[in-house]
Each structure stands twice: as structure tokens, then as C-alpha cells.
Short mmCIF file of C-alpha atoms and ligand atoms in Angstrom, two decimals:
data_model
loop_
_atom_site.label_atom_id
_atom_site.label_comp_id
_atom_site.label_asym_id
_atom_site.label_seq_id
_atom_site.Cartn_x
_atom_site.Cartn_y
_atom_site.Cartn_z
CA UNK A 21 -14.79 -69.45 135.04
CA UNK A 22 -18.35 -70.62 134.42
CA UNK A 23 -18.62 -71.29 130.70
CA UNK A 24 -21.14 -68.97 129.04
CA UNK A 25 -24.30 -70.86 128.12
CA UNK A 26 -25.40 -70.91 124.49
CA UNK A 27 -28.16 -68.33 123.92
CA UNK A 28 -31.20 -69.37 121.86
CA UNK A 29 -30.48 -69.25 118.12
CA UNK A 30 -33.07 -68.24 115.48
CA UNK A 31 -34.58 -70.10 112.52
CA UNK A 32 -33.12 -73.47 113.57
CA UNK A 33 -29.57 -72.51 112.63
CA UNK A 34 -26.89 -74.40 114.56
CA UNK A 35 -23.60 -73.23 116.06
CA UNK A 36 -21.80 -75.66 113.74
CA UNK A 37 -23.42 -74.10 110.67
CA UNK A 38 -22.53 -70.57 111.85
CA UNK A 39 -18.94 -71.60 112.63
CA UNK A 40 -18.54 -73.19 109.20
CA UNK A 41 -19.87 -70.00 107.57
CA UNK A 42 -17.47 -67.84 109.63
CA UNK A 43 -14.58 -70.04 108.42
CA UNK A 44 -15.69 -69.84 104.77
CA UNK A 45 -16.20 -66.05 104.79
CA UNK A 46 -13.00 -65.24 106.71
CA UNK A 47 -11.01 -67.56 104.41
CA UNK A 48 -12.43 -66.01 101.24
CA UNK A 49 -11.65 -62.49 102.48
CA UNK A 50 -8.15 -63.62 103.50
CA UNK A 51 -7.47 -64.99 100.01
CA UNK A 52 -8.82 -61.74 98.53
CA UNK A 53 -6.60 -59.37 100.53
CA UNK A 54 -3.57 -61.60 99.90
CA UNK A 55 -4.02 -62.17 96.18
CA UNK A 56 -5.74 -58.98 95.01
CA UNK A 57 -3.51 -56.42 96.75
CA UNK A 58 -2.84 -53.70 94.13
CA UNK A 59 0.77 -52.72 93.40
CA UNK A 60 1.97 -49.58 95.22
CA UNK A 61 -1.15 -49.62 97.40
CA UNK A 62 -1.36 -46.51 99.60
CA UNK A 63 -3.64 -44.98 102.19
CA UNK A 64 -7.20 -44.44 100.95
CA UNK A 65 -8.37 -42.44 103.97
CA UNK A 66 -7.77 -41.78 107.66
CA UNK A 67 -10.27 -42.01 110.53
CA UNK A 68 -9.72 -40.93 114.15
CA UNK A 69 -6.20 -39.54 113.55
CA UNK A 70 -3.76 -39.26 110.64
CA UNK A 71 -2.18 -42.58 111.70
CA UNK A 72 -5.55 -44.42 111.85
CA UNK A 73 -5.44 -45.46 108.21
CA UNK A 74 -7.82 -47.23 105.83
CA UNK A 75 -6.67 -48.86 102.60
CA UNK A 76 -8.76 -49.61 99.56
CA UNK A 77 -8.44 -53.28 100.51
CA UNK A 78 -10.01 -52.70 103.94
CA UNK A 79 -12.99 -51.22 102.10
CA UNK A 80 -13.14 -53.93 99.41
CA UNK A 81 -12.72 -56.74 101.94
CA UNK A 82 -15.64 -55.40 103.96
CA UNK A 83 -17.75 -55.04 100.77
CA UNK A 84 -16.97 -58.71 99.99
CA UNK A 85 -17.92 -59.87 103.50
CA UNK A 86 -21.08 -57.74 103.42
CA UNK A 87 -22.16 -59.30 100.10
CA UNK A 88 -21.44 -62.87 101.26
CA UNK A 89 -23.29 -62.39 104.55
CA UNK A 90 -26.35 -60.88 102.82
CA UNK A 91 -26.38 -63.86 100.41
CA UNK A 92 -26.13 -66.48 103.17
CA UNK A 93 -27.98 -64.86 106.08
CA UNK A 94 -30.18 -62.03 104.70
CA UNK A 95 -32.08 -61.45 107.98
CA UNK A 96 -28.97 -61.05 110.16
CA UNK A 97 -27.46 -57.73 111.19
CA UNK A 98 -23.95 -56.64 110.15
CA UNK A 99 -21.46 -54.39 111.99
CA UNK A 100 -18.14 -53.71 110.28
CA UNK A 101 -15.11 -51.55 111.04
CA UNK A 102 -15.33 -49.71 107.71
CA UNK A 103 -18.96 -48.65 108.08
CA UNK A 104 -21.16 -51.71 107.53
CA UNK A 105 -24.16 -51.17 109.81
CA UNK A 106 -27.20 -53.31 109.01
CA UNK A 107 -29.97 -53.82 111.58
CA UNK A 108 -31.20 -57.38 111.24
CA UNK A 109 -34.42 -59.09 112.29
CA UNK A 110 -33.06 -62.54 113.22
CA UNK A 111 -31.38 -61.66 116.53
CA UNK A 112 -27.94 -62.51 115.10
CA UNK A 113 -25.34 -59.89 114.10
CA UNK A 114 -22.18 -60.44 112.07
CA UNK A 115 -19.30 -58.40 113.55
CA UNK A 116 -16.42 -58.14 111.07
CA UNK A 117 -12.98 -56.57 110.83
CA UNK A 118 -12.04 -56.83 107.16
CA UNK A 119 -8.34 -56.27 107.88
CA UNK A 120 -7.27 -56.27 111.53
CA UNK A 121 -3.72 -54.94 111.65
CA UNK A 122 -4.16 -52.49 108.80
CA UNK A 123 -0.86 -50.70 109.45
CA UNK A 124 0.98 -54.03 109.19
CA UNK A 125 -0.87 -54.77 105.93
CA UNK A 126 0.06 -51.32 104.59
CA UNK A 127 3.75 -51.87 105.45
CA UNK A 128 3.63 -55.52 104.28
CA UNK A 129 4.53 -56.77 107.78
CA UNK A 130 3.07 -60.34 107.91
CA UNK A 131 0.84 -59.85 110.99
CA UNK A 132 -2.74 -59.04 110.00
CA UNK A 133 -6.02 -60.95 109.98
CA UNK A 134 -9.64 -61.05 108.86
CA UNK A 135 -11.96 -61.40 111.85
CA UNK A 136 -15.54 -62.66 111.40
CA UNK A 137 -17.90 -63.36 114.32
CA UNK A 138 -21.62 -64.01 114.82
CA UNK A 139 -22.98 -62.56 118.05
CA UNK A 140 -26.30 -62.45 119.89
CA UNK A 141 -27.44 -59.35 121.80
CA UNK A 142 -27.05 -55.61 121.40
CA UNK A 143 -23.61 -54.76 120.00
CA UNK A 144 -24.11 -51.09 120.95
CA UNK A 145 -24.11 -51.80 124.67
CA UNK A 146 -21.16 -52.77 126.88
CA UNK A 147 -21.79 -56.31 128.11
CA UNK A 148 -24.94 -56.54 126.03
CA UNK A 149 -23.73 -59.10 123.51
CA UNK A 150 -21.76 -62.35 123.27
CA UNK A 151 -20.16 -64.27 120.37
CA UNK A 152 -21.57 -67.71 119.43
CA UNK A 153 -19.27 -68.49 116.47
CA UNK A 154 -16.16 -66.89 115.04
CA UNK A 155 -13.12 -67.23 112.80
CA UNK A 156 -9.82 -65.34 112.57
CA UNK A 157 -8.12 -65.95 109.22
CA UNK A 158 -4.36 -65.38 108.94
CA UNK A 159 -3.67 -64.71 105.23
CA UNK A 160 0.12 -64.85 105.67
CA UNK A 161 0.16 -68.32 107.28
CA UNK A 162 -2.88 -69.53 105.27
CA UNK A 163 -4.56 -70.65 108.52
CA UNK A 164 -7.98 -70.07 110.06
CA UNK A 165 -8.48 -70.12 113.82
CA UNK A 166 -12.11 -70.77 114.74
CA UNK A 167 -14.59 -71.68 117.45
CA UNK A 168 -18.27 -72.34 118.07
CA UNK A 169 -19.78 -71.86 121.53
CA UNK A 170 -19.32 -75.19 123.35
CA UNK A 171 -17.35 -76.79 120.48
CA UNK A 172 -13.74 -75.97 121.35
CA UNK A 173 -11.18 -73.78 119.53
CA UNK A 174 -9.28 -75.00 116.48
CA UNK A 175 -6.76 -74.08 113.82
CA UNK A 176 -7.47 -75.34 110.29
CA UNK A 177 -5.71 -74.79 106.95
CA UNK A 178 -7.27 -71.99 104.88
CA UNK A 179 -7.60 -74.51 102.02
CA UNK A 180 -9.60 -77.59 103.14
CA UNK A 181 -8.17 -79.48 100.15
CA UNK A 182 -4.88 -79.71 102.02
CA UNK A 183 -6.52 -82.53 103.99
CA UNK A 184 -4.83 -81.43 107.23
CA UNK A 185 -6.85 -82.18 110.36
CA UNK A 186 -7.77 -79.22 112.63
CA UNK A 187 -5.50 -78.68 115.64
CA UNK A 188 -7.16 -78.06 118.99
CA UNK A 189 -6.08 -74.88 120.81
CA UNK A 190 -5.35 -74.55 124.52
CA UNK A 191 -4.24 -71.53 126.54
CA UNK A 192 -0.99 -71.33 128.52
CA UNK A 193 -1.01 -72.74 132.05
CA UNK A 194 1.32 -69.97 133.30
CA UNK A 195 0.32 -68.65 136.73
CA UNK A 196 3.08 -66.14 137.56
CA UNK A 197 3.27 -62.58 136.23
CA UNK A 198 7.08 -62.63 136.35
CA UNK A 199 7.03 -65.47 133.76
CA UNK A 200 4.24 -63.98 131.64
CA UNK A 201 4.83 -63.09 128.00
CA UNK A 202 2.25 -60.31 127.58
CA UNK A 203 0.90 -59.07 124.25
CA UNK A 204 -0.47 -55.56 124.12
CA UNK A 205 -1.25 -52.73 121.72
CA UNK A 206 -1.74 -49.00 121.51
CA UNK A 207 -4.37 -46.63 120.22
CA UNK A 208 -4.04 -44.00 117.49
CA UNK A 209 -4.59 -40.82 119.54
CA UNK A 210 -1.43 -39.22 121.05
CA UNK A 211 -3.06 -38.60 124.46
CA UNK A 212 -4.25 -42.22 124.64
CA UNK A 213 -0.78 -43.45 123.66
CA UNK A 214 0.82 -41.30 126.36
CA UNK A 215 -1.45 -42.86 129.00
CA UNK A 216 -0.78 -46.35 127.66
CA UNK A 217 2.97 -45.67 127.81
CA UNK A 218 2.65 -44.68 131.48
CA UNK A 219 0.89 -48.01 132.20
CA UNK A 220 3.65 -49.83 130.32
CA UNK A 221 6.28 -48.21 132.57
CA UNK A 222 4.49 -49.86 135.53
CA UNK A 223 3.87 -53.22 133.82
CA UNK A 224 7.14 -53.93 131.97
CA UNK A 225 9.31 -54.65 135.07
CA UNK A 226 6.66 -57.06 136.41
CA UNK A 227 6.37 -59.48 133.44
CA UNK A 228 8.72 -61.69 131.39
CA UNK A 229 8.39 -59.40 128.34
CA UNK A 230 5.82 -57.78 126.09
CA UNK A 231 5.00 -58.31 122.42
CA UNK A 232 3.29 -55.67 120.26
CA UNK A 233 2.06 -57.71 117.29
CA UNK A 234 -0.27 -55.04 115.85
CA UNK A 235 -3.47 -57.08 115.48
CA UNK A 236 -5.85 -57.64 118.40
CA UNK A 237 -7.39 -60.64 116.64
CA UNK A 238 -3.97 -62.31 116.27
CA UNK A 239 -3.07 -61.35 119.87
CA UNK A 240 -6.19 -63.16 121.08
CA UNK A 241 -5.42 -66.18 118.88
CA UNK A 242 -1.91 -66.31 120.40
CA UNK A 243 -3.48 -66.42 123.88
CA UNK A 244 -5.69 -69.28 122.68
CA UNK A 245 -2.77 -71.30 121.26
CA UNK A 246 -0.47 -70.49 124.18
CA UNK A 247 2.16 -68.65 122.13
CA UNK A 248 1.70 -65.72 124.51
CA UNK A 249 0.55 -66.12 128.12
CA UNK A 250 -1.76 -63.09 128.21
CA UNK A 251 -3.02 -60.09 126.24
CA UNK A 252 -4.32 -56.74 127.46
CA UNK A 253 -5.30 -53.60 125.54
CA UNK A 254 -7.54 -50.59 126.01
CA UNK A 255 -9.45 -48.89 123.21
CA UNK A 256 -10.59 -51.92 121.21
CA UNK A 257 -13.84 -52.03 119.26
CA UNK A 258 -16.25 -54.96 118.97
CA UNK A 259 -14.90 -55.90 115.53
CA UNK A 260 -11.31 -56.17 116.85
CA UNK A 261 -12.22 -58.67 119.57
CA UNK A 262 -15.49 -60.48 118.82
CA UNK A 263 -14.09 -63.62 117.15
CA UNK A 264 -10.89 -63.81 119.20
CA UNK A 265 -12.89 -63.53 122.42
CA UNK A 266 -14.74 -66.77 121.65
CA UNK A 267 -11.59 -68.56 120.42
CA UNK A 268 -9.87 -67.80 123.74
CA UNK A 269 -12.86 -68.93 125.83
CA UNK A 270 -13.21 -72.16 123.84
CA UNK A 271 -9.45 -72.77 124.32
CA UNK A 272 -9.99 -72.74 128.11
CA UNK A 273 -9.15 -69.08 128.66
CA UNK A 274 -10.94 -66.16 130.25
CA UNK A 275 -11.60 -62.79 128.58
CA UNK A 276 -12.51 -59.86 130.83
CA UNK A 277 -13.26 -56.15 130.72
CA UNK A 278 -12.38 -53.53 133.31
CA UNK A 279 -15.30 -53.86 135.70
CA UNK A 280 -17.94 -56.09 137.23
CA UNK A 281 -21.37 -57.07 135.94
CA UNK A 282 -21.84 -55.78 132.37
CA UNK A 283 -18.42 -54.14 132.73
CA UNK A 284 -16.81 -57.57 133.09
CA UNK A 285 -17.25 -58.17 129.35
CA UNK A 286 -14.30 -57.14 127.14
CA UNK A 287 -14.68 -53.78 125.43
CA UNK A 288 -13.23 -50.35 124.81
CA UNK A 289 -12.36 -49.67 128.48
CA UNK A 290 -10.19 -52.80 128.64
CA UNK A 291 -9.81 -56.25 127.10
CA UNK A 292 -7.75 -58.82 129.05
CA UNK A 293 -7.29 -62.45 127.99
CA UNK A 294 -5.33 -65.27 129.69
CA UNK A 295 -5.69 -68.61 131.42
CA UNK A 296 -7.90 -68.71 134.55
CA UNK A 297 -4.94 -68.62 136.97
CA UNK A 298 -3.43 -65.49 135.44
CA UNK A 299 -6.20 -63.30 134.02
CA UNK A 300 -7.14 -61.44 137.21
CA UNK A 301 -3.48 -60.70 138.04
CA UNK A 302 -3.03 -59.21 134.56
CA UNK A 303 -6.25 -57.19 134.83
CA UNK A 304 -5.01 -55.67 138.09
CA UNK A 305 -1.95 -54.31 136.23
CA UNK A 306 -4.22 -52.34 133.90
CA UNK A 307 -7.01 -51.29 136.27
CA UNK A 308 -5.89 -48.77 138.92
CA UNK A 309 -7.23 -48.68 142.51
CA UNK A 310 -9.85 -46.17 141.34
CA UNK A 311 -11.02 -48.59 138.64
CA UNK A 312 -9.62 -46.43 135.85
CA UNK A 313 -7.88 -48.35 133.09
CA UNK A 314 -4.55 -47.47 131.55
C1 LIP B 21 -5.65 -52.59 115.35
C2 LIP B 21 -5.81 -53.50 116.54
C3 LIP B 21 -4.56 -53.48 117.42
C4 LIP B 21 -4.32 -52.09 117.92
C5 LIP B 21 -4.09 -51.19 116.71
C6 LIP B 21 -5.31 -51.20 115.78
P1 LIP B 21 -6.97 -52.10 113.09
O1 LIP B 21 -6.86 -52.62 114.62
O2 LIP B 21 -6.06 -54.81 116.07
O3 LIP B 21 -4.69 -54.33 118.53
O4 LIP B 21 -3.22 -52.06 118.77
O5 LIP B 21 -3.83 -49.89 117.15
O6 LIP B 21 -6.41 -50.65 116.45
O7 LIP B 21 -7.15 -50.61 113.18
O8 LIP B 21 -5.73 -52.48 112.37
O9 LIP B 21 -8.20 -52.79 112.53
#
């Protein structure tokens, strides 16, 4: 897979500076959602369906990220899952998921993340944007997984004072579907879930096993560190995948969409991530002969 070249960056900012800022912001939001969770926290609102929930901490985490980004990079755009939508003038946009894996957070299942990415391009168009720096903070393990375009993918402690050196990430070398541990996920709409279940009927006998972790950002990190061999899901939004996309690519993996050209970029139609020898086999499981995804 030809590595994506680094697009021009504005105002002399460097990838290293953007990556460091992604780490700092994701870590601060991770500490916040871990340590400020109110007792007996419930559902604050629902979105696309009654199971697509928002908690007060999703909203407060995004408000925190929004404030920190405006302080550090006032000319950049911001796109957030809980409504942040700022058009910038710098050419850079921050794409944030303040709690990815909200249902797990609500049920206190330790599998949720804060995802913070900086992208160039038009986030409203499929294939029109690409991440240049990103961080996925895991509040439960007190770790931050991060990457800058061209600088590799790493896992660092959430607290730099621990003095632990970053660990470099590398995707699985698995090449056979029958030995593939595949992570996946499901949407919130019953009709979408029914279609995804039909795809799963076809896929399950062909792979080692599946894992449904409940956070796209953590699924992508697991591809990057090799703790799953591949990940595929339909229905994701930019904020679910922006940071994890870069972490996988910088760990030697490939992240694809459903089609060719602009459609080859990950997005709502399909997001597939794996090592180079496996990714196209996995995509074929999810894209039918007529090009329609599961
Ligand atoms: C979640 C994704 C996950 C998907 C869930 C949900 P949220 O994002 O990270 O991969 O399977 O249905 O969409 O809503 O928790 O930010």
C-alpha cells in the first residue's frame, strides 16, 4: 500500500506538534470522563434511535475538547459527535469523539475511548479528507495510542510522569481468513442491524472468530497492535474512525472503504482495517458482487 504523503500544513505547524496536542487533549478528556463521572449517571438524550444514547459526560467531554482546541488552535475547524461544528480558516479540522463506546461507558463496561484527530480536507465528502495526527485515549487502561503521519504508531502511558517509554505498534501478519480474529460492530437502527446480522451469518464460518468490543476507535487500535487481525464495520462516522485510521496506517496496516477512488477511503459505507495481506480478503466478505456493503 503506497503510504499517503503528508499534505501541506498551515502556519508552520508540524505533525509532531499536532500529535503532541492530540495526546494532551485526548488524555485530559480521558481523565475527565474517568474521574468526574457522576454517581447514578443515566441517559441524557437519544439520537438516531432509542438505543443511540448520549450521556451528560459525552456532552461535557466534547465541551472540554472544544474549549481546549479553541485555546490552542483558534483558526482550526472542529467536528464532534455531539454537535461541535466549527468551520475553520487554517485548513485543519479537529475530528473528535468525546466518548467512543458510549453504551459501554453507560454500563460501566471497561471498553470505551476518547478519539481526537487532526485532518486536512473536506470532512463532509467521502474520500475528501485524511488524518495527519491522532490519539485514542483508553481511560480504563490509562493508555494513549497515537500517531503522526510518517512518524509511526505508538502506545504511551496517559501520565507522562510514569516515565515509561512509548511502545511501537505493528499490525498482525496473518494472511488467512480462516485464522483471522475479526472485530466488528453494529449500528443502532433495527433494519441496519438485521442486514449486518445477515452478513455475519456469511462471515462467521469463514474466520477464526469475531469480537464485538463496542468502540470503533478501540477496534482500530487493536488492529494496530495486532490483538485482533482485522476489523470491519458499516455505518461509522468520521469521528469514530479518524484517529484510529491513522494509527493503523502508521502501524503498517491498510484501512479501506467499500469502493475505488474516493470510495476507497473508510467511511459510512464500510470501514475495513487489517495488514496488507489480509485487508482485501476481509473487504470482499463485506462487499457483495454488486458492490453493496453489508
Ligand atoms: C460506537 C462505535 C461502535 C459501534 C457502536 C457505536 P459511539 O460509537 O464506536 O463501533 O459498533 O454501535 O456506534 O456511538 O459509542 O460513539
